[in-house]
Coordinates of C-alpha atoms in Angstrom, one line a residue:
X1 CA 0.0 0.0 0.0
X2 CA 1.3 3.4 -1.0
X3 CA 0.6 6.3 1.5
X4 CA 1.0 10.0 0.8
X5 CA 1.3 12.1 4.0
X6 CA 0.2 15.6 2.9
X7 CA 0.8 18.7 4.9
X8 CA 1.4 22.3 3.8
X9 CA 4.3 22.7 6.3
X10 CA 7.2 23.1 4.0
X11 CA 9.6 21.6 6.5
X12 CA 7.8 18.3 6.0
X13 CA 8.4 18.2 2.3
X14 CA 11.1 16.0 0.5
X15 CA 10.5 13.1 3.0
X16 CA 12.3 15.1 5.7
X17 CA 10.4 13.4 8.5
X18 CA 12.4 10.3 7.8
X19 CA 15.0 12.0 10.0
X20 CA 14.3 11.3 13.7
X21 CA 16.2 14.4 14.9
X22 CA 14.4 16.6 12.4
X23 CA 11.0 15.4 13.5
X24 CA 11.8 16.2 17.1
X25 CA 11.4 19.9 16.3
X26 CA 7.7 19.5 15.4
X27 CA 5.4 18.1 18.1
X28 CA 3.0 15.4 16.8
X29 CA 5.0 14.6 13.6
X30 CA 7.2 11.7 14.6
X31 CA 4.4 9.1 14.0
X32 CA 5.3 9.7 10.4
X33 CA 9.0 9.0 11.2
X34 CA 7.8 5.7 12.8
X35 CA 6.1 4.7 9.5
X36 CA 9.2 5.6 7.5
X37 CA 11.3 3.4 9.8
X38 CA 8.9 0.4 9.6
X39 CA 7.8 0.4 5.9
X40 CA 9.0 -3.1 5.2
X41 CA 7.5 -4.5 8.5
X42 CA 4.1 -2.8 7.7
X43 CA 4.3 -3.6 4.0
X44 CA 3.8 0.0 2.9
X45 CA 5.5 2.7 0.8
X46 CA 5.2 6.1 2.4
X47 CA 6.1 9.5 1.0
X48 CA 5.5 13.2 1.8
X49 CA 2.8 14.8 -0.4
X50 CA 5.2 16.5 -2.7
X51 CA 7.2 13.4 -3.3
X52 CA 4.1 11.3 -3.8
X53 CA 2.9 13.8 -6.4
X54 CA 6.2 13.6 -8.2
X55 CA 6.0 9.8 -8.2
X56 CA 2.4 9.9 -9.7
X57 CA 3.3 12.4 -12.4
X58 CA 6.4 10.5 -13.4
X59 CA 4.6 7.3 -13.6
X60 CA 6.5 5.6 -10.8
X61 CA 3.3 5.3 -8.8
X62 CA -0.2 4.7 -10.1
X63 CA -2.6 7.3 -8.7
X64 CA -5.2 4.8 -7.8
X65 CA -2.7 2.9 -5.6
X66 CA -2.1 5.9 -3.4
X67 CA -3.9 6.5 -0.1
X68 CA -4.0 10.2 0.9
X69 CA -3.7 11.2 4.5
X70 CA -4.3 14.9 4.5
X71 CA -3.8 17.6 7.2
X72 CA -6.3 20.4 6.8
X73 CA -6.5 21.7 3.2
X74 CA -3.0 20.6 2.1
X75 CA -2.7 21.4 -1.6
X76 CA -0.6 18.3 -2.5
X77 CA -3.4 16.1 -1.1
X78 CA -6.0 17.8 -3.1
X79 CA -4.0 17.6 -6.3
X80 CA -3.3 13.9 -5.7
X81 CA -7.0 13.3 -5.3
X82 CA -7.8 15.2 -8.5
X83 CA -5.3 12.9 -10.3
X84 CA -7.1 9.8 -9.0
X85 CA -5.5 9.0 -5.6
X86 CA -7.8 7.8 -2.9
X87 CA -8.8 10.3 -0.2
X88 CA -8.6 8.3 3.0
X89 CA -7.9 10.2 6.2
X90 CA -8.4 13.9 6.9
X91 CA -6.8 15.3 10.1
X92 CA -6.9 18.5 12.1
X93 CA -3.8 18.7 14.3
X94 CA -3.7 22.5 14.4
X95 CA -5.7 24.8 16.7
X96 CA -8.8 26.2 14.9
X97 CA -7.9 29.6 16.3
X98 CA -4.7 29.5 14.2
X99 CA -5.9 27.4 11.3
X100 CA -9.2 29.2 10.8
X101 CA -8.6 29.9 7.1
X102 CA -7.8 26.3 6.3
X103 CA -10.9 25.2 8.1
X104 CA -13.0 27.7 6.2
X105 CA -11.5 26.3 3.0
X106 CA -12.4 22.7 4.1
X107 CA -16.1 23.7 4.5
X108 CA -16.1 24.3 0.8
X109 CA -14.0 21.3 -0.1
X110 CA -15.8 18.8 -2.3
X111 CA -13.5 15.8 -1.7
X112 CA -14.9 13.3 0.8
X113 CA -12.8 11.4 3.2
X114 CA -14.1 8.2 4.9
X115 CA -12.2 9.0 8.1
X116 CA -11.8 12.3 9.9
X117 CA -9.5 12.7 12.9
X118 CA -9.9 15.7 15.1
X119 CA -12.6 17.8 16.7
X120 CA -15.9 16.3 15.5
X121 CA -17.8 19.6 15.5
X122 CA -15.4 21.1 12.9
X123 CA -15.9 18.2 10.5
X124 CA -19.7 18.4 10.9
X125 CA -19.5 21.9 9.4
X126 CA -18.1 20.3 6.2
X127 CA -20.8 19.0 3.8
X128 CA -18.4 16.6 2.0
X129 CA -17.4 15.0 5.4
X130 CA -20.8 14.4 6.9
X131 CA -20.8 10.7 6.0
X132 CA -17.3 10.1 7.4
X133 CA -16.4 8.2 10.5
X134 CA -15.2 10.7 13.1
X135 CA -12.3 9.9 15.4
X136 CA -10.9 12.0 18.3
X137 CA -7.3 13.2 17.9
X138 CA -5.0 11.1 20.2
X139 CA -2.1 13.5 19.7
X140 CA 1.1 11.4 19.3
X141 CA 3.8 12.6 21.7
X142 CA 6.4 9.9 22.6
X143 CA 8.1 6.7 21.6
X144 CA 7.0 3.5 23.4
X145 CA 10.5 3.0 24.8
X146 CA 10.6 6.6 26.1
X147 CA 10.6 5.8 29.9
X148 CA 11.2 8.6 32.3
X149 CA 11.9 7.9 36.0
X150 CA 11.0 11.0 37.9
X151 CA 13.0 12.0 41.0
X152 CA 11.4 11.6 44.4
X153 CA 8.5 13.8 45.2
X154 CA 10.2 15.7 48.1
X155 CA 13.2 16.6 45.8
X156 CA 11.1 18.2 43.1
X157 CA 10.5 21.8 42.4
X158 CA 7.0 23.1 42.4
X159 CA 5.6 23.8 38.9
X160 CA 6.8 24.2 35.4
X161 CA 5.4 25.5 32.1
X162 CA 7.1 24.6 28.8
X163 CA 5.6 26.5 26.0
X164 CA 6.5 29.3 23.5
X165 CA 5.5 32.8 24.3
X166 CA 2.6 33.3 21.9
X167 CA -0.6 35.3 22.2
X168 CA -3.8 34.8 20.3
X169 CA -4.0 38.4 19.2
X170 CA -0.5 39.7 18.4
X171 CA 0.4 43.4 18.7
X172 CA 1.3 43.5 15.0
X173 CA 1.1 47.3 14.6
X174 CA 4.2 47.7 16.7
X175 CA 6.1 45.8 14.0
X176 CA 5.1 47.9 11.1
X177 CA 8.1 49.0 9.1
X178 CA 6.6 49.7 5.7
X179 CA 3.4 50.1 3.8
X180 CA 3.6 46.4 2.8
X181 CA 3.6 45.5 6.5
X182 CA 0.5 47.7 7.2
X183 CA -1.4 46.2 4.2
X184 CA -0.6 42.7 5.4
X185 CA -1.9 43.4 8.9
X186 CA -5.1 45.0 7.4
X187 CA -5.6 41.9 5.2
X188 CA -5.2 39.5 8.1
X189 CA -7.7 41.6 10.1
X190 CA -10.3 41.5 7.3
X191 CA -9.8 37.7 6.9
X192 CA -10.4 37.2 10.7
X193 CA -13.6 39.4 10.6
X194 CA -14.9 37.4 7.7
X195 CA -14.0 34.0 9.0
X196 CA -16.9 32.1 10.7
X197 CA -14.3 29.7 12.3
X198 CA -12.3 32.6 13.8
X199 CA -15.4 34.4 15.1
X200 CA -16.5 31.2 16.8
X201 CA -13.1 30.3 18.4
X202 CA -11.8 33.7 19.6
X203 CA -13.9 33.6 22.8
X204 CA -12.4 30.2 23.5
X205 CA -8.8 31.4 23.8
X206 CA -7.0 30.4 27.0
X207 CA -3.8 32.5 26.7
X208 CA -5.1 35.0 29.2
X209 CA -5.9 32.2 31.7
X210 CA -2.5 30.7 31.3
X211 CA -0.8 34.1 31.8
X212 CA -2.9 34.8 34.9
X213 CA -1.8 31.5 36.5
X214 CA 1.9 32.2 35.6
X215 CA 1.6 35.6 37.2
X216 CA 0.1 34.2 40.4
X217 CA 2.6 31.4 40.8
X218 CA 5.5 33.7 39.9
X219 CA 4.5 36.1 42.8
X220 CA 4.9 33.1 45.1
X221 CA 8.2 32.0 43.4
X222 CA 6.5 28.6 42.6
X223 CA 7.0 28.3 38.8
X224 CA 9.7 28.1 36.1
X225 CA 8.8 28.9 32.5
X226 CA 10.8 27.4 29.6
X227 CA 10.3 28.0 25.8
X228 CA 11.1 30.4 23.0
X229 CA 10.1 34.1 23.0
X230 CA 10.0 34.8 26.8
X231 CA 13.1 37.0 26.6
X232 CA 10.8 39.6 25.2
X233 CA 7.2 40.3 26.2
X234 CA 6.5 42.8 23.4
X235 CA 4.0 40.5 21.7
X236 CA 1.7 40.6 24.8
X237 CA -0.9 43.2 25.6
X238 CA 0.6 46.1 27.5
X239 CA -1.1 45.1 30.8
X240 CA 0.3 41.6 30.7
X241 CA 3.8 42.7 29.7
X242 CA 3.8 45.1 32.6
X243 CA 2.6 42.5 35.1
X244 CA 5.1 39.9 34.0
X245 CA 8.1 42.2 33.6
X246 CA 8.8 42.0 37.3
X247 CA 9.1 38.2 37.2
X248 CA 11.8 37.8 34.5
X249 CA 13.7 35.4 36.8
X250 CA 11.2 32.7 36.1
X251 CA 11.9 32.7 32.3
X252 CA 14.7 30.3 31.3
X253 CA 14.6 30.0 27.5
X254 CA 14.3 26.8 25.5
X255 CA 15.1 23.3 27.0
X256 CA 16.6 20.3 25.2
X257 CA 14.1 17.7 26.5
X258 CA 10.7 18.8 27.7
X259 CA 9.8 15.5 29.3
X260 CA 13.1 15.0 31.2
X261 CA 13.0 18.6 32.4
X262 CA 9.3 18.3 33.6
X263 CA 10.1 15.1 35.6
X264 CA 12.0 17.4 38.1
X265 CA 8.8 19.2 39.0
X266 CA 5.7 18.2 40.9
X267 CA 3.2 20.0 38.6
X268 CA 3.2 20.7 34.9
X269 CA 0.9 23.6 33.7
X270 CA -0.9 22.1 30.7
X271 CA -3.3 24.8 29.5
X272 CA -4.3 24.5 25.9
X273 CA -4.3 27.5 23.6
X274 CA -8.1 27.1 23.1
X275 CA -11.0 25.4 24.9
X276 CA -12.4 23.8 21.8
X277 CA -14.3 20.6 22.2
X278 CA -12.2 17.6 21.1
X279 CA -9.0 19.6 20.7
X280 CA -6.4 18.0 22.9
X281 CA -2.7 18.5 22.1
X282 CA 0.6 17.0 23.5
X283 CA 0.6 19.2 26.6
X284 CA -1.4 17.0 29.0
X285 CA 0.1 13.7 27.6
X286 CA 3.7 15.1 28.0
X287 CA 2.9 15.7 31.7
X288 CA 1.8 12.1 32.1
X289 CA 4.9 10.8 30.4
X290 CA 7.1 12.9 32.7
X291 CA 5.5 11.4 35.8
X292 CA 4.1 14.7 37.0
X293 CA 0.7 15.9 38.1
X294 CA -0.7 17.9 35.1
X295 CA -2.8 21.0 35.9
X296 CA -5.1 21.1 32.9
X297 CA -7.4 23.6 31.2
X298 CA -8.6 23.0 27.7
X299 CA -11.1 20.8 25.9
X300 CA -14.4 20.8 27.9
X301 CA -14.8 17.1 27.0
X302 CA -11.3 16.1 28.1
X303 CA -12.5 13.3 30.3
X304 CA -13.8 11.5 27.2
X305 CA -10.2 11.1 26.2
X306 CA -8.1 11.0 29.4
X307 CA -9.5 9.7 32.8
X308 CA -10.0 12.5 35.3
X309 CA -8.1 10.6 37.9
X310 CA -4.9 11.3 36.0
X311 CA -4.8 15.1 36.3
X312 CA -6.1 18.1 38.1
X313 CA -9.1 19.5 36.2
X314 CA -9.1 23.2 36.8
X315 CA -12.7 23.6 35.7
X316 CA -13.8 21.7 38.8
X317 CA -11.8 24.1 41.0
X318 CA -13.1 27.2 39.4
X319 CA -11.0 30.1 40.6
X320 CA -7.2 30.7 40.2
X321 CA -6.9 30.9 44.0
X322 CA -8.5 27.5 44.3
X323 CA -6.1 26.0 41.8
X324 CA -3.1 27.3 43.6
X325 CA -4.5 26.1 47.0
X326 CA -5.1 22.6 45.5
X327 CA -1.5 22.4 44.3
X328 CA -0.1 23.5 47.7
X329 CA -2.2 21.1 49.7
X330 CA -1.8 18.0 47.5
X331 CA -0.1 15.3 49.6
X332 CA 2.6 13.0 48.2
X333 CA 0.3 10.1 48.6
X334 CA -2.4 11.9 46.5
X335 CA 0.1 12.9 43.9
X336 CA 1.4 9.4 43.5
X337 CA -2.1 8.1 43.0
X338 CA -2.7 10.6 40.2
X339 CA 0.7 9.8 38.6
X340 CA -0.1 6.1 38.8
X341 CA -3.5 6.7 37.1
X342 CA -1.7 8.6 34.3
X343 CA 0.8 5.8 33.8
X344 CA -2.0 3.2 33.7
X345 CA -3.8 5.2 31.0
X346 CA -0.6 5.4 28.9
X347 CA -0.4 1.6 28.9
X348 CA -4.0 1.2 27.9
X349 CA -5.0 0.6 24.2
X350 CA -6.3 4.1 23.9
X351 CA -3.3 5.6 25.7
X352 CA -0.9 3.8 23.5
X353 CA -2.3 5.6 20.5
X354 CA -0.6 8.7 21.9
X355 CA 2.7 7.1 21.1
X356 CA 4.3 7.6 17.7
X357 CA 4.2 3.9 16.9
X358 CA 0.7 3.5 18.2
X359 CA -0.7 6.4 16.3
X360 CA 1.0 5.3 13.1
X361 CA -0.2 1.8 13.4
X362 CA -3.7 3.0 14.0
X363 CA -3.7 5.2 10.9
X364 CA -2.5 2.3 8.8
X365 CA -5.4 0.2 10.3
X366 CA -7.9 2.9 9.1
X367 CA -6.4 2.7 5.6
X368 CA -6.8 -1.0 5.6
X369 CA -10.4 -0.8 6.9
X370 CA -9.6 -2.2 10.3
X371 CA -10.0 0.8 12.5
X372 CA -11.9 0.0 15.6
X373 CA -13.3 2.7 18.0
X374 CA -11.8 2.6 21.5

């Protein structure tokens, strides 16, 4: 079976995800690496969308033999389908708050995929996908042999957040250097106003909630923050930049291994960028792999994917003060029970789909008509 993995991220072209170290830069991509590594074992030929398209146009591959796995509205996937390749799996890995234009395009797409992986309510907006089988996104985060032994509870620091400094509504006007810059900002603004997806998602953003918790924990000297962009707070609204400017000692730049770093902390702050139903990324799962207690805010239906015994659900606690109090009062015994529940979930059939190998195997099973709901 020939598989085309189609994505408009140019760094994924030319089969570059064959390289394990290259894939490490892009969360959620190494399941493709796992398929490249096991092609003979799985009896498949796999290629990035651009390479698959070249193979079809050159006659090396017959279009009808190619199964298309397409992320959002990837152009190589659409072109392959027009040439006769078989549309098979449509995925949404990206936040709808960021990928609003692609989702708007998918609403108008006429190509039907039998399997859709991601937030169900988004696919239900797409007339061509209304007969598809809908599957939740079990975001692939780790290799099955990636075992982390966390240090003893009493030796750990309090809390850590590993995430880039991004904000849902960037202060773009401060970066205007030319008329071209200004026109680009105006164009983006018009697109957002006209986008039904963006209008629906903007009120679900969680950047402010995450910054508020960072601020509160920083005032108690109870958090470290790692990730790119924190050396400058210019992209944040003035009020947030002002509030966090006095806490620069908590910002430590990028880290080489998120999971190993997190294992030295009791709590990982795992707030999604948006509270969209069915949209769960690597954040919570990484916290489970690290053997920490994840403090989660995100998908309102999160417990349909991850058992509530495995993390602290901040929605139940309500206020930021209640979250901080819960973290401070959690006993070692309670924490180890939560961590054990997380480890048990990762070993379950559904949990193993969060591994690169497990997710890759599952996608292949969908292509072979053997996908079974879990």
